[in-house]
PDB file of C-alpha atoms in Angstrom:
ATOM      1  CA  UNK B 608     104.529  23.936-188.602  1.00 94.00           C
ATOM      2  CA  UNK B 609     101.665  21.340-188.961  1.00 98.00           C
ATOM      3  CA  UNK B 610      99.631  20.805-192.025  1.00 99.00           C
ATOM      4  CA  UNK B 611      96.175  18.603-191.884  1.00 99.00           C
ATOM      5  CA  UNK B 612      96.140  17.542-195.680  1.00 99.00           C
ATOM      6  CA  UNK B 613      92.490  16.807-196.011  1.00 98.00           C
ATOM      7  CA  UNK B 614      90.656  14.683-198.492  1.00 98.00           C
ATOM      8  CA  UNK B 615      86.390  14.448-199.131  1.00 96.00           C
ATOM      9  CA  UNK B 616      85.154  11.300-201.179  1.00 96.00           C
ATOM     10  CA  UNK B 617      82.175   9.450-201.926  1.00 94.00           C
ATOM     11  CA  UNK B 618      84.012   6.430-201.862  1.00 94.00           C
ATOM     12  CA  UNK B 619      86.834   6.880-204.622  1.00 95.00           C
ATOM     13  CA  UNK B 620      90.141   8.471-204.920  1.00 97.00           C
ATOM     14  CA  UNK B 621      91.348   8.634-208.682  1.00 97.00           C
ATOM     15  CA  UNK B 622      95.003   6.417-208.448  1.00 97.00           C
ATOM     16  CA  UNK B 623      96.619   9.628-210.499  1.00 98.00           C
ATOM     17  CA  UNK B 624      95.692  11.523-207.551  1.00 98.00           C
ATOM     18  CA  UNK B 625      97.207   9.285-205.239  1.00 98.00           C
ATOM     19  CA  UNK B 626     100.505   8.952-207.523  1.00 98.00           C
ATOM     20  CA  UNK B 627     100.246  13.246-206.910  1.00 98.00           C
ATOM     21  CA  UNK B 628      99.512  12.558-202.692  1.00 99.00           C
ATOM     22  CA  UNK B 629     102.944  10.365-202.380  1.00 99.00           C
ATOM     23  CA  UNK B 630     105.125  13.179-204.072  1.00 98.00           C
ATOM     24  CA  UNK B 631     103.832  15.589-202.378  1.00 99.00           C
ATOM     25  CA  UNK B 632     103.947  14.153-199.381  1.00 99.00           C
ATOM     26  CA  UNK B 633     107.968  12.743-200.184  1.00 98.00           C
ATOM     27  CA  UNK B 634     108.783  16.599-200.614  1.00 98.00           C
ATOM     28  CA  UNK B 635     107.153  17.877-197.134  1.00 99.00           C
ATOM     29  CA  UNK B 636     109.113  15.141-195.529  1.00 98.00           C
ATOM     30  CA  UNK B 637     112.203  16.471-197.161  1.00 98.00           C
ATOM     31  CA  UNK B 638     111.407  19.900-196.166  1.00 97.00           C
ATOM     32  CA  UNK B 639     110.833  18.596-192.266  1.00 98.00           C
ATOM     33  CA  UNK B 640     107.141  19.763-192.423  1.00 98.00           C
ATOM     34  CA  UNK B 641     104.796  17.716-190.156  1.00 98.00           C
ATOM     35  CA  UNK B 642     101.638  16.441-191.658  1.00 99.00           C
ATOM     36  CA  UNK B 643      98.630  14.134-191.366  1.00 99.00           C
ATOM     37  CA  UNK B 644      96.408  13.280-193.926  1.00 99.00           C
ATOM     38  CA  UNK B 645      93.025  12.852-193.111  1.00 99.00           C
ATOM     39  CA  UNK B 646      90.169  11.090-195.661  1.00 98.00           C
ATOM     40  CA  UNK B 647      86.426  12.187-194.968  1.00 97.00           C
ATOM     41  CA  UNK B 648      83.953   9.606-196.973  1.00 96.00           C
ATOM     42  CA  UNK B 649      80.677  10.586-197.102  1.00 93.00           C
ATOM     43  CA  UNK B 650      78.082  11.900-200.019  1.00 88.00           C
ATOM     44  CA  UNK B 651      77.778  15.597-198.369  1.00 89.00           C
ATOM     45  CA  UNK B 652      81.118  17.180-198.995  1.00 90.00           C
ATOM     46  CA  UNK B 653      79.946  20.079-197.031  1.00 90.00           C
ATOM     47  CA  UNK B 654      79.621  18.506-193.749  1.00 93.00           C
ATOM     48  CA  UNK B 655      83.247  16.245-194.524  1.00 95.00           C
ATOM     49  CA  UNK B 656      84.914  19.869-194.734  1.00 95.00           C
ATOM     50  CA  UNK B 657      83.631  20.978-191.690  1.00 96.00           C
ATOM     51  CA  UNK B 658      84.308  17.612-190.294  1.00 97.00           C
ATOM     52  CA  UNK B 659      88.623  17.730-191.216  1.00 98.00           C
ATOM     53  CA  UNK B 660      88.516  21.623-189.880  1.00 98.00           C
ATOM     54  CA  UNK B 661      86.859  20.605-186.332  1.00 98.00           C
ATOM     55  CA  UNK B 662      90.332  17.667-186.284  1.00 98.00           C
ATOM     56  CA  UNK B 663      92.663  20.640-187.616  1.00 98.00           C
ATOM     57  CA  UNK B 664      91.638  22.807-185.138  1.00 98.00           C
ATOM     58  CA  UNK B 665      91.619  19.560-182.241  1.00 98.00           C
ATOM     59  CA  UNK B 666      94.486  18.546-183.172  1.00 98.00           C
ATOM     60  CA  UNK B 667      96.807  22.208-183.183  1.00 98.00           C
ATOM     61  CA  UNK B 668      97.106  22.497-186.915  1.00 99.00           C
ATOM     62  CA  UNK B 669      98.722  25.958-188.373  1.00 99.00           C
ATOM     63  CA  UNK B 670      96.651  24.421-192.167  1.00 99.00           C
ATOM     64  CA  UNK B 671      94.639  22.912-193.812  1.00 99.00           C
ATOM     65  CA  UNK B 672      95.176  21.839-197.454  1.00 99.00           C
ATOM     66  CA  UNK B 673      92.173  20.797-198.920  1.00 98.00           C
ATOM     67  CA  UNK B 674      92.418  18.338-201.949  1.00 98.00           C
ATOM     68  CA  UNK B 675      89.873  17.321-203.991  1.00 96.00           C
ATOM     69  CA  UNK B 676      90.047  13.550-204.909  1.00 97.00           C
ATOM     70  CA  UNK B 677      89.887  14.207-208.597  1.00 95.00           C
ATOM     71  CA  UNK B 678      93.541  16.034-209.111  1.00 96.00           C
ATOM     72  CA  UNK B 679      96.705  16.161-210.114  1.00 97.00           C
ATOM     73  CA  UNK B 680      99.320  18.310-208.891  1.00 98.00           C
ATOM     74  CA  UNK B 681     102.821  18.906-208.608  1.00 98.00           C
ATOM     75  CA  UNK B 682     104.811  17.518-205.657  1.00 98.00           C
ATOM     76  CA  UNK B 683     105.844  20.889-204.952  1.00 98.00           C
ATOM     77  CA  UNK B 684     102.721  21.830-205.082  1.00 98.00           C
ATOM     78  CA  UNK B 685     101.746  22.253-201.220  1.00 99.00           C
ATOM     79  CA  UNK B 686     105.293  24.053-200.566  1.00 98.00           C
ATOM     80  CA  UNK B 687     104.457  26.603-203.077  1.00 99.00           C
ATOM     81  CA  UNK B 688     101.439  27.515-201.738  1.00 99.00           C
ATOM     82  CA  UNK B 689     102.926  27.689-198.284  1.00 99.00           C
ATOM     83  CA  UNK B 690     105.292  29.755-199.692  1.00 98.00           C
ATOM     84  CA  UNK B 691     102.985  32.678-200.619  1.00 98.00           C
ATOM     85  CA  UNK B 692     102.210  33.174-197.037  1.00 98.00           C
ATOM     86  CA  UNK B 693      98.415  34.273-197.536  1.00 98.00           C
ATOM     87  CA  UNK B 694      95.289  33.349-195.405  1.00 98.00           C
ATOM     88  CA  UNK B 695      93.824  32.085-198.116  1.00 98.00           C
ATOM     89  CA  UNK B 696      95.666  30.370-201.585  1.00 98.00           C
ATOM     90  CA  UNK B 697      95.085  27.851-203.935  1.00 98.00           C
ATOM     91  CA  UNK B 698      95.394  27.118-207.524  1.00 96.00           C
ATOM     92  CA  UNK B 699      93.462  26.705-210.590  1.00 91.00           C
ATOM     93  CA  UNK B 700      92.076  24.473-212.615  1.00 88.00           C
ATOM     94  CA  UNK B 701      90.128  23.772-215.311  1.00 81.00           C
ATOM     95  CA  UNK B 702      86.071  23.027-214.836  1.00 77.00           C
ATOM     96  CA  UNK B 703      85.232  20.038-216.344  1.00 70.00           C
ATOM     97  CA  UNK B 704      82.885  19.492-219.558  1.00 64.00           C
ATOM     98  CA  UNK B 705      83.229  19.000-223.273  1.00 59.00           C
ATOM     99  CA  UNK B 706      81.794  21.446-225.539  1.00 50.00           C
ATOM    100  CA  UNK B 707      78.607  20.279-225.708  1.00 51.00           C
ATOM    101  CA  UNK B 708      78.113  19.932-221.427  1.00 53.00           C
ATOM    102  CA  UNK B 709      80.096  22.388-220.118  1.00 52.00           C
ATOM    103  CA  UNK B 710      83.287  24.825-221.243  1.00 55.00           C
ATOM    104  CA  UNK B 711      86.221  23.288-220.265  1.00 53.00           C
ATOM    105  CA  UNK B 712      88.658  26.370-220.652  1.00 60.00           C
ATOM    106  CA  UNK B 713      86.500  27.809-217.793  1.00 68.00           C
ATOM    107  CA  UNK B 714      89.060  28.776-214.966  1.00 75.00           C
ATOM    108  CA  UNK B 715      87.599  27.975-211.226  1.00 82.00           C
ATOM    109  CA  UNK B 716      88.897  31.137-210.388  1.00 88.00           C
ATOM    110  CA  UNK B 717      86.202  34.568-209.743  1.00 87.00           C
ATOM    111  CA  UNK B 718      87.064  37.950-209.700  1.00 87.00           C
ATOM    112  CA  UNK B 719      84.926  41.008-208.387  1.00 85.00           C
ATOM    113  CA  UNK B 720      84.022  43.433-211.532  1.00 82.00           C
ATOM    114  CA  UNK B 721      83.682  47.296-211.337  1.00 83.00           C
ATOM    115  CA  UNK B 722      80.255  46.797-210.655  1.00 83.00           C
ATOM    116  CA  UNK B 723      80.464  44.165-208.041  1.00 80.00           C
ATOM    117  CA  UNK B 724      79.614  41.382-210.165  1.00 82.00           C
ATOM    118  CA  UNK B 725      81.113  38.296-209.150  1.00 82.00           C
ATOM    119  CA  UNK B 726      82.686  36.442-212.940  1.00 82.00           C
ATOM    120  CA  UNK B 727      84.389  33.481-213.658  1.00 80.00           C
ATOM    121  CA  UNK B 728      87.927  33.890-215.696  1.00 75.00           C
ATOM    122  CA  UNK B 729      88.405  32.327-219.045  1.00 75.00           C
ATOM    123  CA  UNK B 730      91.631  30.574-218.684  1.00 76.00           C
ATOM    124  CA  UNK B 731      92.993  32.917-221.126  1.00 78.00           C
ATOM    125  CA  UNK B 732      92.653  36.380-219.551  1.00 81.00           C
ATOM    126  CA  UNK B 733      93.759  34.323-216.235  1.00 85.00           C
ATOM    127  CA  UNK B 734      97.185  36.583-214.859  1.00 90.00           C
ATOM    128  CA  UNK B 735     100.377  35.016-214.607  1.00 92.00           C
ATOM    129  CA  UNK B 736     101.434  35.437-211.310  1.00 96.00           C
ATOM    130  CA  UNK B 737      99.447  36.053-207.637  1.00 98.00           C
ATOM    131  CA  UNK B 738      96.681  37.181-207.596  1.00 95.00           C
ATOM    132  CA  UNK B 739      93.385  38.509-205.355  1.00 95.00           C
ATOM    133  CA  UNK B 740      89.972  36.905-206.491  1.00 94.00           C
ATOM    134  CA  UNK B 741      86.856  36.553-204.895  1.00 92.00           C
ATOM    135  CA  UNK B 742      86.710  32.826-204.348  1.00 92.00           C
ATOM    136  CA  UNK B 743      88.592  29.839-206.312  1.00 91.00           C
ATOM    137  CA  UNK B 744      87.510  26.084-206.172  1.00 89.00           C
ATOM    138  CA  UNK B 745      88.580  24.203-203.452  1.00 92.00           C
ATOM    139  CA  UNK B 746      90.610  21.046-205.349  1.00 95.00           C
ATOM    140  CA  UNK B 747      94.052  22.484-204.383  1.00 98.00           C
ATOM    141  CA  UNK B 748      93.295  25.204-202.037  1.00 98.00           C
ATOM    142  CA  UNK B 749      95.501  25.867-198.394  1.00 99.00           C
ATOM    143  CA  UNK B 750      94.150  27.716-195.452  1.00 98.00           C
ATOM    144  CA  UNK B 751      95.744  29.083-192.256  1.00 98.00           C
ATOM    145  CA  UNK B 752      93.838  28.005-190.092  1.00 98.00           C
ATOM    146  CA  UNK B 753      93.288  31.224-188.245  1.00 97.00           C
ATOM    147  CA  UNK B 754      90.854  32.038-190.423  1.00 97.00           C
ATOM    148  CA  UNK B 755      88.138  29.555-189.317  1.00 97.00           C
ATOM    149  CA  UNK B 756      88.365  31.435-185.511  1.00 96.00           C
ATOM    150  CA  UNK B 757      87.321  34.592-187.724  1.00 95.00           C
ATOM    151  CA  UNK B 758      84.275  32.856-189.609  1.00 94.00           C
ATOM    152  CA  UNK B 759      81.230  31.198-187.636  1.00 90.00           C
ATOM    153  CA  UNK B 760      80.496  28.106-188.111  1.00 90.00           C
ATOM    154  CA  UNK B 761      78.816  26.211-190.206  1.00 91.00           C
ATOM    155  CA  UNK B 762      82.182  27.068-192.368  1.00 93.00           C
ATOM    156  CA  UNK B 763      81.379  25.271-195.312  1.00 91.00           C
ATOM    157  CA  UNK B 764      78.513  24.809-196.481  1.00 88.00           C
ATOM    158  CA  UNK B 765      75.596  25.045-200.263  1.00 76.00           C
ATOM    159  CA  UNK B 766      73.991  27.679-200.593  1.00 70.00           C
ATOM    160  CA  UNK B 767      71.238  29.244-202.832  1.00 62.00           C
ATOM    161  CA  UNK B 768      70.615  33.275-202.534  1.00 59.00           C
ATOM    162  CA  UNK B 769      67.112  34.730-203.133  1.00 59.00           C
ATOM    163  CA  UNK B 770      67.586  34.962-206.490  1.00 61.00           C
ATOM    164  CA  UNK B 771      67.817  31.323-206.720  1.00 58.00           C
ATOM    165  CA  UNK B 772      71.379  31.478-207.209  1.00 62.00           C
ATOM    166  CA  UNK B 773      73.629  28.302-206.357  1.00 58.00           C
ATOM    167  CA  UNK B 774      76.650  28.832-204.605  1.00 69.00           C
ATOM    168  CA  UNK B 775      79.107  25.391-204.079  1.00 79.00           C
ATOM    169  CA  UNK B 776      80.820  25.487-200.428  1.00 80.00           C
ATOM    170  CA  UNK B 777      83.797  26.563-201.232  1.00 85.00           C
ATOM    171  CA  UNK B 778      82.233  29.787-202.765  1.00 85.00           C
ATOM    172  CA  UNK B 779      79.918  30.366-200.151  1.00 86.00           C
ATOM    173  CA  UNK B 780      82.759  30.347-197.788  1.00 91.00           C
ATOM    174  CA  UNK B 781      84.930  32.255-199.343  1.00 91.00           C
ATOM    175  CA  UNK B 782      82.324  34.658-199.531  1.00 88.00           C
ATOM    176  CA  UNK B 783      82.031  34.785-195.686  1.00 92.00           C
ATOM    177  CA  UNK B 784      85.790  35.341-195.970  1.00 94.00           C
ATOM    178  CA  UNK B 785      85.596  38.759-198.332  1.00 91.00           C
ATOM    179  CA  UNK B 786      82.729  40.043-196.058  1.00 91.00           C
ATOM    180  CA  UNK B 787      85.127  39.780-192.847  1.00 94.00           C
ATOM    181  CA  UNK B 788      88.284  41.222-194.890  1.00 94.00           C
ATOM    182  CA  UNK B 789      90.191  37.800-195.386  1.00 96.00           C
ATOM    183  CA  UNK B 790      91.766  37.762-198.821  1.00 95.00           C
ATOM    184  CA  UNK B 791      91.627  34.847-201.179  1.00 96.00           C
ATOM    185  CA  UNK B 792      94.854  34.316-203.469  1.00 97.00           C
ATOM    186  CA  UNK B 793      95.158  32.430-206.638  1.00 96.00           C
ATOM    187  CA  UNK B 794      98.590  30.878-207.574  1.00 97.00           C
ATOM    188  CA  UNK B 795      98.260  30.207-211.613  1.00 94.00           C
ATOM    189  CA  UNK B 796     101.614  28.848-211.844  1.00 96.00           C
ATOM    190  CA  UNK B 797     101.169  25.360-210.351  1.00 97.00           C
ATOM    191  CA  UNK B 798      99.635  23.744-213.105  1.00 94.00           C
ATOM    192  CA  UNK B 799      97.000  21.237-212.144  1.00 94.00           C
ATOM    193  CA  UNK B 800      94.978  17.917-213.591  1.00 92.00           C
ATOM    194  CA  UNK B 801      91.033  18.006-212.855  1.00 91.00           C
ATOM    195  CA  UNK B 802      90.307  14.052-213.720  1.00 91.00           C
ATOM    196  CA  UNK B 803      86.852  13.700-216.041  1.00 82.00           C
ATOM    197  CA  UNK B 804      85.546  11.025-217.921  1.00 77.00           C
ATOM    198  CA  UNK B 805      83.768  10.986-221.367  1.00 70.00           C
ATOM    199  CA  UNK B 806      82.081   8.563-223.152  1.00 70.00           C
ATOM    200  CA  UNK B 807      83.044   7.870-226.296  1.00 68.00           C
ATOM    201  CA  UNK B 808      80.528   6.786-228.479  1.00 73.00           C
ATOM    202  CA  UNK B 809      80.696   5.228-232.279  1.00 74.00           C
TER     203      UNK B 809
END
């Protein structure tokens, strides 16, 4: 098994999430998994996904773990996720914001209502174990990497709908994932950091 552990930046890669990188990567090597981490800086995440997919699939990889450069995770965070065995799996995490810009208790996570509406999930109502969703943010998020020879490239990339709705490029692909039958997978049992800053004023 090979694992591309893949990480987009404009520049900077919070030391908290580094502290996270070393564990993890100290419990792969325990397990005998082979991996190679792979940093994309540029200021269009978009085209740095695409970018560490094209060197997964060049290089032979069975996954890609995308990880944002603003978390914290467990070190047994990556084995977990291998562990579930799906397509598709990450975890969640909190949005960021205070509660004047933004809800934090927001989960990443979005489900598929009766009527087809696609909704985000208050942390709260959030199930306990594994679970389907529409789409999840990509911070902590594993593929197999069979999945990008079922999508057409451009894999990853922004979007805005007729409507003028604004989809990020990890929902737009995942979108392109639950029109071809691929299932996404949340894991809310690895608990993870999503690194902010506020300013506090007097």
């Amino acid at each position: 098994m090979k694992i591309l552990i893949g990480i987009c930046t404009g520049g900077t890669i919070h030391a908290q999430t580094v502290v996270s990188l070393i564990g993890a990567l100290d419990r792969l090597k325990e397990e005998q998994i082979d991996f190679t981490v792979s940093i994309q800086i540029g200021g269009y995440k978009q085209a740095s996904m695409n970018r560490l997919v094209e060197q997964a699939k060049k290089g032979g990889f069975d996954y890609y773990m995308s990880i944002d450069c603003d978390m914290i995770f467990p070190k047994d965070g990556i084995i977990r996720l291998l562990d579930n065995h799906k397509d598709i799996v990450g975890a969640n995490y909190s949005v960021r914001g205070t509660a004047v810009n933004g809800n934090p208790r927001e989960a990443v996570v979005k489900v598929v209502d009766e009527n087809g509406k696609k909704l985000n999930l208050p942390l709260s109502s959030l199930p306990k174990s594994l679970f389907k969703c529409f789409s999840l943010g990509n911070g902590f998020t594993l593929y197999k990497m069979s999945v990008f020879d079922k999508i057409p490239e451009p894999w990853f990339e922004a979007r805005e709908d007729e409507n003028g709705d604004f989809s990020t490029e990890d929902v737009h692909f995942m979108a392109k994932a639950y029109e071809v039958g691929i299932g996404v997978w949340c894991n809310p049992q690895i608990k993870i950091g999503h690194i902010g800053t506020f300013n506090y004023e007097v």
